[in-house]
PDB file of C-alpha atoms in Angstrom:
ATOM      1  CA  ARG A   1     -19.217  42.119 -28.800  1.00  0.00           C
ATOM      2  CA  ARG A   2     -19.101  40.076 -32.918  1.00  0.00           C
ATOM      3  CA  GLY A   3     -22.269  39.323 -33.294  1.00  0.00           C
ATOM      4  CA  ILE A   4     -21.876  35.564 -33.502  1.00  0.00           C
ATOM      5  CA  GLY A   5     -24.412  34.746 -30.264  1.00  0.00           C
ATOM      6  CA  ARG A   6     -26.876  36.478 -33.377  1.00  0.00           C
ATOM      7  CA  ALA A   7     -25.581  34.510 -36.541  1.00  0.00           C
ATOM      8  CA  LEU A   8     -25.402  31.195 -34.998  1.00  0.00           C
ATOM      9  CA  PHE A   9     -29.386  31.181 -34.241  1.00  0.00           C
ATOM     10  CA  THR A  10     -29.709  33.139 -37.420  1.00  0.00           C
ATOM     11  CA  ARG A  11     -28.369  30.285 -38.732  1.00  0.00           C
ATOM     12  CA  ALA A  12     -30.800  27.706 -36.610  1.00  0.00           C
ATOM     13  CA  GLU A  13     -33.878  29.650 -38.504  1.00  0.00           C
ATOM     14  CA  GLY A  14     -33.200  27.421 -41.736  1.00  0.00           C
ATOM     15  CA  PRO A  15     -33.335  24.045 -40.974  1.00  0.00           C
ATOM     16  CA  THR A  16     -35.984  25.092 -38.582  1.00  0.00           C
ATOM     17  CA  ARG A  17     -38.591  26.133 -41.303  1.00  0.00           C
ATOM     18  CA  ALA A  18     -36.440  23.673 -43.881  1.00  0.00           C
ATOM     19  CA  THR A  19     -39.449  20.692 -41.462  1.00  0.00           C
ATOM     20  CA  GLY A  20     -42.157  23.337 -42.661  1.00  0.00           C
ATOM     21  CA  ALA A  21     -41.895  24.609 -38.771  1.00  0.00           C
ATOM     22  CA  ASP A  22     -43.711  28.589 -38.456  1.00  0.00           C
ATOM     23  CA  ARG A  23     -41.593  29.346 -35.535  1.00  0.00           C
ATOM     24  CA  CYS A  24     -40.231  27.086 -32.340  1.00  0.00           C
ATOM     25  CA  VAL A  25     -39.308  26.150 -29.007  1.00  0.00           C
ATOM     26  CA  ILE A  26     -36.341  27.591 -27.537  1.00  0.00           C
ATOM     27  CA  VAL A  27     -35.100  26.303 -23.280  1.00  0.00           C
ATOM     28  CA  ALA A  28     -33.645  28.517 -21.798  1.00  0.00           C
ATOM     29  CA  ASP A  29     -31.286  29.406 -19.277  1.00  0.00           C
ATOM     30  CA  PRO A  30     -32.455  32.385 -16.659  1.00  0.00           C
ATOM     31  CA  GLY A  31     -28.759  33.566 -17.640  1.00  0.00           C
ATOM     32  CA  ALA A  32     -29.372  33.547 -21.911  1.00  0.00           C
ATOM     33  CA  LEU A  33     -33.532  35.095 -21.205  1.00  0.00           C
ATOM     34  CA  SER A  34     -32.366  38.771 -22.123  1.00  0.00           C
ATOM     35  CA  TYR A  35     -30.025  37.262 -25.169  1.00  0.00           C
ATOM     36  CA  TYR A  36     -33.037  35.212 -26.971  1.00  0.00           C
ATOM     37  CA  ILE A  37     -35.996  38.001 -26.107  1.00  0.00           C
ATOM     38  CA  PHE A  38     -33.448  40.614 -27.942  1.00  0.00           C
ATOM     39  CA  CYS A  39     -33.341  38.579 -31.038  1.00  0.00           C
ATOM     40  CA  SER A  40     -37.059  37.985 -31.018  1.00  0.00           C
ATOM     41  CA  ALA A  41     -37.364  35.167 -28.958  1.00  0.00           C
ATOM     42  CA  VAL A  42     -40.701  35.905 -26.397  1.00  0.00           C
ATOM     43  CA  ARG A  43     -42.050  34.665 -23.150  1.00  0.00           C
ATOM     44  CA  ILE A  44     -45.158  32.035 -23.486  1.00  0.00           C
ATOM     45  CA  GLU A  45     -47.487  32.253 -21.003  1.00  0.00           C
ATOM     46  CA  GLY A  46     -50.018  29.932 -18.718  1.00  0.00           C
ATOM     47  CA  GLY A  47     -49.741  26.114 -18.947  1.00  0.00           C
ATOM     48  CA  GLU A  48     -45.952  24.629 -17.906  1.00  0.00           C
ATOM     49  CA  VAL A  49     -43.491  27.034 -18.720  1.00  0.00           C
ATOM     50  CA  ASP A  50     -41.012  26.175 -17.076  1.00  0.00           C
ATOM     51  CA  VAL A  51     -38.903  23.101 -17.763  1.00  0.00           C
ATOM     52  CA  PRO A  52     -36.204  21.309 -14.856  1.00  0.00           C
ATOM     53  CA  SER A  53     -33.468  21.245 -16.326  1.00  0.00           C
ATOM     54  CA  GLY A  54     -31.583  18.467 -16.537  1.00  0.00           C
ATOM     55  CA  THR A  55     -27.968  19.110 -15.782  1.00  0.00           C
ATOM     56  CA  ILE A  56     -28.179  21.685 -12.592  1.00  0.00           C
ATOM     57  CA  PRO A  57     -29.949  20.137  -9.284  1.00  0.00           C
ATOM     58  CA  GLY A  58     -33.091  23.212  -8.613  1.00  0.00           C
ATOM     59  CA  GLN A  59     -32.425  25.246 -11.656  1.00  0.00           C
ATOM     60  CA  TRP A  60     -35.543  26.011 -13.903  1.00  0.00           C
ATOM     61  CA  LEU A  61     -35.533  26.919 -17.349  1.00  0.00           C
ATOM     62  CA  ARG A  62     -37.925  29.182 -19.026  1.00  0.00           C
ATOM     63  CA  ARG A  63     -39.374  28.014 -22.300  1.00  0.00           C
ATOM     64  CA  LEU A  64     -39.809  31.154 -25.327  1.00  0.00           C
ATOM     65  CA  VAL A  65     -41.129  30.522 -28.321  1.00  0.00           C
ATOM     66  CA  HIS A  66     -39.919  32.672 -31.988  1.00  0.00           C
ATOM     67  CA  ALA A  67     -41.410  33.357 -34.649  1.00  0.00           C
ATOM     68  CA  LEU A  68     -39.490  32.122 -38.408  1.00  0.00           C
ATOM     69  CA  ARG A  69     -40.035  34.651 -40.712  1.00  0.00           C
TER      70      ARG A  69
END
């Protein structure tokens, strides 16, 4: 583990924050859920939380929200 994923995640926060946003919504592959949760994203509960994958038939992606610091 070299922190590359975390560095990319942190770097993406800057341009998102520059738009005036105070949070970002992440549409995550099921295999990446634990990573995004580790990066302080939280699961969105209720309503339309799962999104069908546009590339993998039958797979559903989970929406998370990450508050920008």
